[in-house]
Coordinates of C-alpha atoms and ligand atoms in Angstrom, one line a residue:
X524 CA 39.2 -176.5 -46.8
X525 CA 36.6 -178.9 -48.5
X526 CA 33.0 -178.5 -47.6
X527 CA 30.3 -181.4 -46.2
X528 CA 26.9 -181.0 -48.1
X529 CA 23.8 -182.8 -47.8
X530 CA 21.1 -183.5 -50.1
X531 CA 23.5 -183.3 -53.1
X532 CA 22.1 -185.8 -55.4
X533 CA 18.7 -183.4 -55.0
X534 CA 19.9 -180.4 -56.2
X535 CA 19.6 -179.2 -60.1
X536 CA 22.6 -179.9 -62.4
X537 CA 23.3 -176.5 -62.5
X538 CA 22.9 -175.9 -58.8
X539 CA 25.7 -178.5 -58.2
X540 CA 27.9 -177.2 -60.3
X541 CA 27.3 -173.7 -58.6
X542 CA 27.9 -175.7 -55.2
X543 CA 31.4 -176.9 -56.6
X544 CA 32.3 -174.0 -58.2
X545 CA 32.3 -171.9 -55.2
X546 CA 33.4 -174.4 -53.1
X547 CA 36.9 -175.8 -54.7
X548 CA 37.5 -173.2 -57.0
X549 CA 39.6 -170.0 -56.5
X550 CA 37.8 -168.9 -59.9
X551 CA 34.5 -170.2 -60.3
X552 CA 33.8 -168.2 -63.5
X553 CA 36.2 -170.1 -64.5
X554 CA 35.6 -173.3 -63.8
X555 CA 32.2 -172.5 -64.5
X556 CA 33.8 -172.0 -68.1
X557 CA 35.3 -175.4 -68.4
X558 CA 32.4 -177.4 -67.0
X559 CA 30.1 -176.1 -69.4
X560 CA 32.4 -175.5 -72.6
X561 CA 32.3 -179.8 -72.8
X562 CA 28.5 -179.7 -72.5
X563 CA 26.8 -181.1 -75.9
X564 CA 24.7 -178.4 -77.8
X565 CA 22.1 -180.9 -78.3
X566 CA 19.8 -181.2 -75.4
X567 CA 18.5 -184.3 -75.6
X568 CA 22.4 -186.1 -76.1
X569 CA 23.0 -184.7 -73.5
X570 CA 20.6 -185.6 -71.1
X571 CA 21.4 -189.0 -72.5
X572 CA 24.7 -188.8 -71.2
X573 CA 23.7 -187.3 -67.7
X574 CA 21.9 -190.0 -66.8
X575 CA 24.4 -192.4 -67.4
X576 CA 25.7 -191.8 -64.1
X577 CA 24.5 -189.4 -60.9
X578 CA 25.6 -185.9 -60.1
X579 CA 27.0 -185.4 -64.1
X580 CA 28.5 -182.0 -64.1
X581 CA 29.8 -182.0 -68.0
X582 CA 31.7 -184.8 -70.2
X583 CA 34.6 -186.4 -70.2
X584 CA 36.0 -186.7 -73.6
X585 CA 38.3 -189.0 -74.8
X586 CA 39.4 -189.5 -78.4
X587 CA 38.1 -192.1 -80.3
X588 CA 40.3 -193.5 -82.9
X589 CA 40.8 -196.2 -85.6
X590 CA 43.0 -199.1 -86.2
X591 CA 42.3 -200.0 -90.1
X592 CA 43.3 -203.0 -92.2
X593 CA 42.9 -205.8 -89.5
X594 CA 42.5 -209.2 -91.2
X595 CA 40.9 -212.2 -88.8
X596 CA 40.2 -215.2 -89.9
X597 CA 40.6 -213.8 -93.2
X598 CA 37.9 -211.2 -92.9
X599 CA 38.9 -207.4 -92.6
X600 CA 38.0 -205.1 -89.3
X601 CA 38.9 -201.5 -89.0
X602 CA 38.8 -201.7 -85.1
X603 CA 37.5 -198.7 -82.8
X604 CA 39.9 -197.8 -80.0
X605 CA 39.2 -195.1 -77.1
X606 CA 42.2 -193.9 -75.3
X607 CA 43.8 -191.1 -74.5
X608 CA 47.4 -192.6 -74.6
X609 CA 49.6 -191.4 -77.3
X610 CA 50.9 -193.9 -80.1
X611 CA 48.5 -197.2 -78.9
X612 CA 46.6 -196.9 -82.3
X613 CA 49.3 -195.8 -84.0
X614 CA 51.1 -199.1 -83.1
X615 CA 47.9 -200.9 -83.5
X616 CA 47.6 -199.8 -87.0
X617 CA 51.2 -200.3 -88.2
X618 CA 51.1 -204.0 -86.7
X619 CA 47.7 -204.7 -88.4
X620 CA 49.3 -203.9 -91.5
X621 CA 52.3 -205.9 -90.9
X622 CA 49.8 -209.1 -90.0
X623 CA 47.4 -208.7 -93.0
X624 CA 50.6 -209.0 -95.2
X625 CA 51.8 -212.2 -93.4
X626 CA 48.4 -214.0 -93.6
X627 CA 46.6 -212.1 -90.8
X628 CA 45.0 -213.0 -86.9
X629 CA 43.8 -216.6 -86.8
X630 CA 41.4 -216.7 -83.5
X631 CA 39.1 -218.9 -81.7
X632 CA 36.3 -218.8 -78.5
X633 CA 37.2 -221.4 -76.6
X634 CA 34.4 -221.1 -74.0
X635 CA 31.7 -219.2 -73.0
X636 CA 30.6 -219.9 -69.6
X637 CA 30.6 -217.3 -66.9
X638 CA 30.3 -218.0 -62.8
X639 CA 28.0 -216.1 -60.2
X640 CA 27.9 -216.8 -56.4
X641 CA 25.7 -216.7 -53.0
X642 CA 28.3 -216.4 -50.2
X643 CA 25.9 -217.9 -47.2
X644 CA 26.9 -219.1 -43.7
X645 CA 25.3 -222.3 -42.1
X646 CA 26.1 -223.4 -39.0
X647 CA 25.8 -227.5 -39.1
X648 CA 25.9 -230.3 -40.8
X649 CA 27.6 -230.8 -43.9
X650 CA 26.2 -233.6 -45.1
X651 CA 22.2 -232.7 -44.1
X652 CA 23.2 -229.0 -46.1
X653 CA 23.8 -231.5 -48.7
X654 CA 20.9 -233.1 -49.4
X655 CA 18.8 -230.4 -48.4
X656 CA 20.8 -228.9 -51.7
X657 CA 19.9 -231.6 -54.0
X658 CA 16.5 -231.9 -53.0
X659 CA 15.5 -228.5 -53.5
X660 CA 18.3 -227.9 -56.4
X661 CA 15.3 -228.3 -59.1
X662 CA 13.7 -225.4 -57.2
X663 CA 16.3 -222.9 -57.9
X664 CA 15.8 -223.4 -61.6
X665 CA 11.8 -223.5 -61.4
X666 CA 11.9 -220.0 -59.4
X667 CA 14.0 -218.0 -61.7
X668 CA 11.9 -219.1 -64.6
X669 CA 10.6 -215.5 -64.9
X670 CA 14.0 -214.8 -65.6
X671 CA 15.8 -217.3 -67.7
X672 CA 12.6 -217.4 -70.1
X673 CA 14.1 -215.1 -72.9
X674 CA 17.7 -216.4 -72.3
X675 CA 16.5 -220.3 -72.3
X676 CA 14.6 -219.8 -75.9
X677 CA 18.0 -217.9 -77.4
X678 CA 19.7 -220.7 -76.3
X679 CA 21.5 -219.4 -72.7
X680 CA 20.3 -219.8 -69.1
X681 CA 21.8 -221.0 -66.2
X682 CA 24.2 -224.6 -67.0
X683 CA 24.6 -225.9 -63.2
X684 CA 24.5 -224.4 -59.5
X685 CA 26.9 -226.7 -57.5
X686 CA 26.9 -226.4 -53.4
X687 CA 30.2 -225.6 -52.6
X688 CA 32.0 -226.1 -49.1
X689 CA 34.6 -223.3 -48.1
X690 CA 34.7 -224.0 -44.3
X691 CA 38.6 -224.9 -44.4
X692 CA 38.8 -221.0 -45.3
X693 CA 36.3 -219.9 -43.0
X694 CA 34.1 -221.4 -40.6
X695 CA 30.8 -222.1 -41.6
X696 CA 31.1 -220.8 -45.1
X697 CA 29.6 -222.2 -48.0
X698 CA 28.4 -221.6 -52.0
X699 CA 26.0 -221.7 -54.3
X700 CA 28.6 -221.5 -57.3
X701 CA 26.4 -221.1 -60.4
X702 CA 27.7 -221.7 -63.8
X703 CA 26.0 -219.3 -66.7
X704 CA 25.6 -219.0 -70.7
X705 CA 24.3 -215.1 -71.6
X706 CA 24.7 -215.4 -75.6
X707 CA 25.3 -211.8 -76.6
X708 CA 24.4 -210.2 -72.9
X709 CA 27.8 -209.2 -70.7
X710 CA 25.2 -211.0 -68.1
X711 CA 25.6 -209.0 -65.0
X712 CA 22.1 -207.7 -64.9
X713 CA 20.9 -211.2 -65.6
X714 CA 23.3 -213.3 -63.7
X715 CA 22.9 -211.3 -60.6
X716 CA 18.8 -211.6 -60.7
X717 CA 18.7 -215.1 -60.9
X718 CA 21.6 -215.6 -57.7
X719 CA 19.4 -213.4 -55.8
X720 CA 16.4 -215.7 -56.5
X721 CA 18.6 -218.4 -55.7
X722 CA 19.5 -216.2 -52.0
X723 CA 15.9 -216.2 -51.3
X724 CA 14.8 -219.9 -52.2
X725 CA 17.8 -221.2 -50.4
X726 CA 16.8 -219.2 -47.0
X727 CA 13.1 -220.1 -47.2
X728 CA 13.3 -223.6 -47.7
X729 CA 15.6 -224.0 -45.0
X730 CA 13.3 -222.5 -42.9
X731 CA 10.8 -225.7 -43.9
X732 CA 13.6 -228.1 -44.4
X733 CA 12.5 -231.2 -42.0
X734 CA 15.8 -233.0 -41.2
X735 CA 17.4 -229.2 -40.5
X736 CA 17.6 -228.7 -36.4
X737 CA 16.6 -225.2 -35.8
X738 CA 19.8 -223.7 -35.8
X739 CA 20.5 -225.2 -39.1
X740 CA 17.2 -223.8 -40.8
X741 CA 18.9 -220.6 -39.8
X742 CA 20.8 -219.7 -43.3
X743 CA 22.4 -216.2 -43.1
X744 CA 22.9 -215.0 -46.5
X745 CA 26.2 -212.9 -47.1
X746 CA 26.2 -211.7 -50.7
X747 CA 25.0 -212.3 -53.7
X748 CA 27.4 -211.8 -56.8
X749 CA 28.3 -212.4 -60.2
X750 CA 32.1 -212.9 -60.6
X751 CA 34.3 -211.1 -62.9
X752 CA 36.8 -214.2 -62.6
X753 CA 35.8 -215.8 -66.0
X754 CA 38.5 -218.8 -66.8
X755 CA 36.4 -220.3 -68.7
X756 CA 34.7 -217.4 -71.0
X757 CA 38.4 -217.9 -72.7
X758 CA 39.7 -216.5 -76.4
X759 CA 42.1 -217.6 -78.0
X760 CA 44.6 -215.2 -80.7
X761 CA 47.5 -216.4 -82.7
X762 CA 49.7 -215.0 -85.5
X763 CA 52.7 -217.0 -87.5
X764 CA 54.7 -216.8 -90.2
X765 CA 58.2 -218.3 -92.0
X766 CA 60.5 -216.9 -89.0
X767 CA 62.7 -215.3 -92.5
X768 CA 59.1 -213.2 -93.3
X769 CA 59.8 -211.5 -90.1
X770 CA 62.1 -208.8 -91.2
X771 CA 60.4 -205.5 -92.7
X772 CA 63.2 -203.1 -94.1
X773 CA 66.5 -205.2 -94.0
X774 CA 67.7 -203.9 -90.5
X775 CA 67.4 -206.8 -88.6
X776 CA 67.4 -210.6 -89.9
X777 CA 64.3 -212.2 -89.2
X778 CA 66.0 -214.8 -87.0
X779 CA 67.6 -212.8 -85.1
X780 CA 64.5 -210.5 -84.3
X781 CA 62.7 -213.6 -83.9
X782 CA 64.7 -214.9 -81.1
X783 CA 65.0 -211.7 -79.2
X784 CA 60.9 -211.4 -79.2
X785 CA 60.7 -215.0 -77.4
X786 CA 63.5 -214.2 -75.4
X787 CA 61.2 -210.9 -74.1
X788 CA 58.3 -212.9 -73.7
X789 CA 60.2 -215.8 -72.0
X790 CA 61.2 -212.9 -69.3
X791 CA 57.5 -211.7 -68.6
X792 CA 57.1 -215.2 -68.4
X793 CA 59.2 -215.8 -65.5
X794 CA 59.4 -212.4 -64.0
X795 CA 56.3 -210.7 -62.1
X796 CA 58.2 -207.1 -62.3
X797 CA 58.1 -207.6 -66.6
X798 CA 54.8 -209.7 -66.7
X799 CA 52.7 -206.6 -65.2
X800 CA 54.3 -203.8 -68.0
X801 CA 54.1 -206.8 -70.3
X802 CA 50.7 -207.6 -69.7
X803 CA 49.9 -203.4 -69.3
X804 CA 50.3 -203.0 -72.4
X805 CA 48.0 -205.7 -74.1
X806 CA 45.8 -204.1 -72.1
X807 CA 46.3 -201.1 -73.9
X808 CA 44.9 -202.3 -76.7
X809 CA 42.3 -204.4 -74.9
X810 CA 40.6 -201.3 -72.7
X811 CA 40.4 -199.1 -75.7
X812 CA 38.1 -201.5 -77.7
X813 CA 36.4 -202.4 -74.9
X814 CA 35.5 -199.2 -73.3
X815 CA 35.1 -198.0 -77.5
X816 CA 32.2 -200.8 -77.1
X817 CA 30.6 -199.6 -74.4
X818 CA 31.5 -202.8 -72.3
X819 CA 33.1 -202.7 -68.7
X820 CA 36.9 -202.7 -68.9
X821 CA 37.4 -202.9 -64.6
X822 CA 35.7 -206.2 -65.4
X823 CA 38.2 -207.2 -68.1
X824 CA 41.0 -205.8 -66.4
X825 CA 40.0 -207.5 -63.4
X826 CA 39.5 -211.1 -64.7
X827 CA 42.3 -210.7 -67.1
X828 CA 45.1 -209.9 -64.3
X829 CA 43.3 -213.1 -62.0
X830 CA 43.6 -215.0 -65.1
X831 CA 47.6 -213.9 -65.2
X832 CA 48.2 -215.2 -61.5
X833 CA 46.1 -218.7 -61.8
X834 CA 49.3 -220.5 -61.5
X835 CA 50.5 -218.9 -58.2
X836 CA 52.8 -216.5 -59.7
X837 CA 52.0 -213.2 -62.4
X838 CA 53.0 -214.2 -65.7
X839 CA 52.6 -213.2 -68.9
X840 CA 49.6 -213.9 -71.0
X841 CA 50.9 -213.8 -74.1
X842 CA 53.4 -217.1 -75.6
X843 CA 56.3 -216.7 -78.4
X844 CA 58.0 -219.9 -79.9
X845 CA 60.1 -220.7 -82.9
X846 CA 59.3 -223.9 -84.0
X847 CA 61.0 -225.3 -87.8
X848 CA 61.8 -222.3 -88.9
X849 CA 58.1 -221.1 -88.0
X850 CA 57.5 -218.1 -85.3
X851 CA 54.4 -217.9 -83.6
X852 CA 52.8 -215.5 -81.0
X853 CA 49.7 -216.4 -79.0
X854 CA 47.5 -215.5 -76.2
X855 CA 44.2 -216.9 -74.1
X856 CA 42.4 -214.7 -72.2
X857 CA 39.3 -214.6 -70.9
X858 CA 36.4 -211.5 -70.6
X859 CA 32.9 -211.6 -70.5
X860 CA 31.5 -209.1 -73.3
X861 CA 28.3 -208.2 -74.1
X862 CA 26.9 -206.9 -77.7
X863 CA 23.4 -206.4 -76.3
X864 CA 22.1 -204.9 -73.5
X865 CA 24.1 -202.3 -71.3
X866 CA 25.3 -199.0 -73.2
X867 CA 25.1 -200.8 -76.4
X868 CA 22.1 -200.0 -77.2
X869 CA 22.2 -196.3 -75.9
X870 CA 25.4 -194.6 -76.3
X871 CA 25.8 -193.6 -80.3
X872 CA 29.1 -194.0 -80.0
X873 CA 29.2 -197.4 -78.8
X874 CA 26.5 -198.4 -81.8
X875 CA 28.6 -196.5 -84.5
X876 CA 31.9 -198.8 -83.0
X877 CA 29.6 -201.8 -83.2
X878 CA 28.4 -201.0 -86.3
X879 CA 32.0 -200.3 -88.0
X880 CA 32.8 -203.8 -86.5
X881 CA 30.0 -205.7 -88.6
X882 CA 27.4 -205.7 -85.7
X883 CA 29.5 -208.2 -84.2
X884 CA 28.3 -211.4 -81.4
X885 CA 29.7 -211.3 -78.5
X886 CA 32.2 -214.2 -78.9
X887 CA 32.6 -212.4 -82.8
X888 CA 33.9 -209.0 -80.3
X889 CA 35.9 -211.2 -77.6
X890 CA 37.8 -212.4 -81.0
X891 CA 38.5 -208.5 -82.0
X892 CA 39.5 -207.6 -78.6
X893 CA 41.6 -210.2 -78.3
X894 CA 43.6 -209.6 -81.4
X895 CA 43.7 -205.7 -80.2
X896 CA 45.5 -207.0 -77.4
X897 CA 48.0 -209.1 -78.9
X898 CA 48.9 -206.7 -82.0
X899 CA 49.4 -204.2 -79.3
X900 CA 51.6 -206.7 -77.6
X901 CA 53.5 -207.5 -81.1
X902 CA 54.1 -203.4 -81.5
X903 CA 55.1 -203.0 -78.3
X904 CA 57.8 -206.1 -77.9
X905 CA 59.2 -205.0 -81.5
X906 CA 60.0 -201.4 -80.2
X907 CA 61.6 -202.8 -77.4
X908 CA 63.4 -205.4 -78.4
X909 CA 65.2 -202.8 -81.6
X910 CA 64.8 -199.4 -81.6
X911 CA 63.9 -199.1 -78.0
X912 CA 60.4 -197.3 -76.8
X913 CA 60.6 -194.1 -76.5
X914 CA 62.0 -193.0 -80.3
X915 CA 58.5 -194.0 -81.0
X916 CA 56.8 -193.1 -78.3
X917 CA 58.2 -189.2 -77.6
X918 CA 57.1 -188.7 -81.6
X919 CA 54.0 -189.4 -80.6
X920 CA 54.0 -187.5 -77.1
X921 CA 55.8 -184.1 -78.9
X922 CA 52.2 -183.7 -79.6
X923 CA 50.7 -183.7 -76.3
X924 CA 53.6 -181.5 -74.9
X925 CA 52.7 -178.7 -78.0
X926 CA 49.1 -178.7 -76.9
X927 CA 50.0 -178.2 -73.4
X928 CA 52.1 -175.0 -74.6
X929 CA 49.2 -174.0 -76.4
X930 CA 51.0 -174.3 -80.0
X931 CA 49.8 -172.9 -83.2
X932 CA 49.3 -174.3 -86.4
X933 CA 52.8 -173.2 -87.8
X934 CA 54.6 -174.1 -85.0
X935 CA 53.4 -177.4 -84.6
X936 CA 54.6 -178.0 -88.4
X937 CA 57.7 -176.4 -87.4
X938 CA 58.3 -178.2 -84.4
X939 CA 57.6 -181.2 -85.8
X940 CA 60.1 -181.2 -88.6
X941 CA 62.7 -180.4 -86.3
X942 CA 61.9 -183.2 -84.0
X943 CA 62.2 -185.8 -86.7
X944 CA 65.7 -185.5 -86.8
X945 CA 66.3 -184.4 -83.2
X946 CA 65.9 -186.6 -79.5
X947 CA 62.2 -185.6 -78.4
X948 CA 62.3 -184.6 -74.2
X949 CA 60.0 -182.6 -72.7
X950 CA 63.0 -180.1 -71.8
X951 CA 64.0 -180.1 -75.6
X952 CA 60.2 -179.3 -76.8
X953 CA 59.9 -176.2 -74.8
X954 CA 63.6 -174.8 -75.4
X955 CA 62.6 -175.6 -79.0
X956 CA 59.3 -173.4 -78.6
X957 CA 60.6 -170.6 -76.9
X958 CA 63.1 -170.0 -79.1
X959 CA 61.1 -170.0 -81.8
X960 CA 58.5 -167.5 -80.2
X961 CA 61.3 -165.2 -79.5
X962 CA 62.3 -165.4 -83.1
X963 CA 59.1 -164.6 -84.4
Ligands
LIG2128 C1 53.2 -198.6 -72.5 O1 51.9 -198.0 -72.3 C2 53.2 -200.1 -72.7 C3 54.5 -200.7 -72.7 O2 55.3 -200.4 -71.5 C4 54.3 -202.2 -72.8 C5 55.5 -203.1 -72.7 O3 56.5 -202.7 -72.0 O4 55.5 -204.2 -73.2 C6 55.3 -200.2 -73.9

């Protein structure tokens, strides 16, 4: 039965761990054992990493891996990727190559600007809430001033706050709805101070506002937020080439391959059930250079699957089109990234990633993730529009299964010869592996 405990977040690291050990664990030696065998020898990276978060026990690893020979807008990137999914930077890698040979990722920002919000109620008139906003709209820019200084002189700050009315969803309810530009900053930190400024200028003037009954000077605040919605904070990847270019080793003509890839993405398109595994795996590609930089993929992940519904219905985000005997494959999506700020600056991880990708802008990174996304895409619609997934996909995963056996050296090379010329399941792997441990 689990335990209750109070005063947690008090106790030492090692006292917590002794707390969950003996609590959850039938061996807590044991799990002792594993906690601690992820710890980092060096002291001081790892009290880095404990207070990243509360209550750290040990470290998660994941692999980090990378995607070479990635040509955008002419100029090369060997991209970072961290993921623990089996044959993503594998794909990633083989599709780069295929790209930089047909003339590479052409890409574009389109916009920048990302959207924060004070949810208040007021209970009144609409039109007196309205010029009570425009009078003391000025105000809300003179009292974050503290704030926006640094921004303003690098060129960012806040672009417009517009008073929004929402009481046909919900009585009484109304906005600030602020528009931002944070430069090489995700923004949270600073998009959140200034709407919680704007939360307390709007409820004291109120108070003061003369044409406001007393009932109206009443503003209840709800929340203060940025959003992770971000339409127009919107990049832009494309690839194309002579649809004849298309074909790699003779087995399938490059029209015909052609026509069955925008057939594919014609059917994530129009089906929701296709547009979410479709869409999944860009994502692939997208969280693992994301979370590589040390930026927030929930955000991404969030905004990007809002960004896939903004018509009604889940579609795909990526397009396909064969145009005079020219294919081309696209995608805009939008995510708010930050190069500054956040773990960027901490994590040596995160600074060796950004480093590898030339110390990149922010709209320089949206651009890389982006084409992550859509070569992952590319891979992913090729496998399954000839050879099918999983001949790939179980090569890749006949690793996994011979870790979890705990196979050796010799048997993995073993194993792995075999497998090239025979159907990889897990059943198959650990027939395979017995039998070869009896033999030996
Ligand atoms: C698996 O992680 C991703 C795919 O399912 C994506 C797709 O179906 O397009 C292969």
């Amino acid at each position: 039965m689990s335990k209750s405990i109070s005063g947690f977040s008090k106790l030492s690291k090692s006292k917590k761990i002794d707390w969950i050990v003996n609590s959850y664990f039938s061996n807590a030696e044991d799990a002792k054992r594993v906690l601690k065998q992820y710890w980092n020898n060096n002291e001081k990276l790892q009290q880095l990493h404990d207070e990243f978060i509360e209550n750290t026990i040990t470290n998660y690893y994941l692999p980090l891996g990378v995607a070479p020979n990635f040509l955008i807008n002419n100029k090369l990137y060997t991209i970072p990727m961290a993921i623990e999914e089996s044959s993503v930077v594998a794909a990633a890698s083989k599709t780069a190559k295929f790209w930089m040979e047909r003339g590479g990722f052409r890409t574009k920002v389109i916009s920048t600007t990302k959207i924060g919000q004070v949810h208040f109620m007021y209970v009144g008139d609409f039109e007196k809430l309205n010029q009570f906003f425009n009078a003391i709209k000025p105000k809300f820019f003179k009292d974050t001033d503290a704030i926006t200084k640094n921004m303003k002189k690098r060129g960012g700050g806040i672009l417009d706050i517009e008073l929004r009315n929402k009481t046909n969803d919900i009585k009484n309810y109304y906005q600030l709805h602020a528009s931002f530009e944070t430069l090489d900053a995700m923004g949270a930190n600073f998009i959140n101070s200034c709407l919680e400024q704007f939360a307390k200028t709007l409820r004291s003037e109120a108070l003061t506002f003369e044409m406001f009954s007393k009932e109206e000077k009443q503003i209840d605040i709800v929340m203060s937020i940025l959003s992770n919605y971000v339409p127009d904070c919107l990049v832009r990847a494309e690839v194309s080439c002579k649809v004849e270019d298309l074909t790699e080793n003779g087995t399938i003509s490059g029209e015909t391959f052609a026509n069955k890839f925008v057939q594919a993405v014609r059917i994530a398109e129009v089906e929701p059930y296709r547009a979410v595994t479709h869409n999944k795996g860009i994502m692939n590609g997208i969280d693992a250079v994301v979370l590589a930089t040390g930026n927030d993929f929930r955000a991404v992940e969030a905004g990007v699957h809002a960004y896939a519904s903004r018509s009604g219905r889940y579609t795909s985000l990526s397009h396909a089109k064969v145009e005079n005997g020219v294919f081309t494959f696209w995608m805009e999506i939008p995510m708010a990234l930050g190069t500054v700020g956040g773990l960027t600056g901490l994590h040596p991880l995160v600074k060796l990633s950004l480093e590898l990708l030339h110390k990149p802008t922010a709209s320089e990174l949206m651009q890389v993730v982006a084409v992550a996304g859509l070569a992952q895409n590319f891979a992913a619609l090729r496998s399954l529009t000839t050879t099918g997934i999983q001949e790939g996909h179980m090569k890749m995963h006949l690793m996994n299964i011979l870790n979890q056996v705990e196979a050796n050296d010799l048997e993995k090379q073993t194993l792995t010869a075999y497998f090239k010329n025979n159907t990889v399941t897990h059943n198959a792997v650990i027939e395979a592996i017995n039998e070869l441990r009896v033999k030996n």
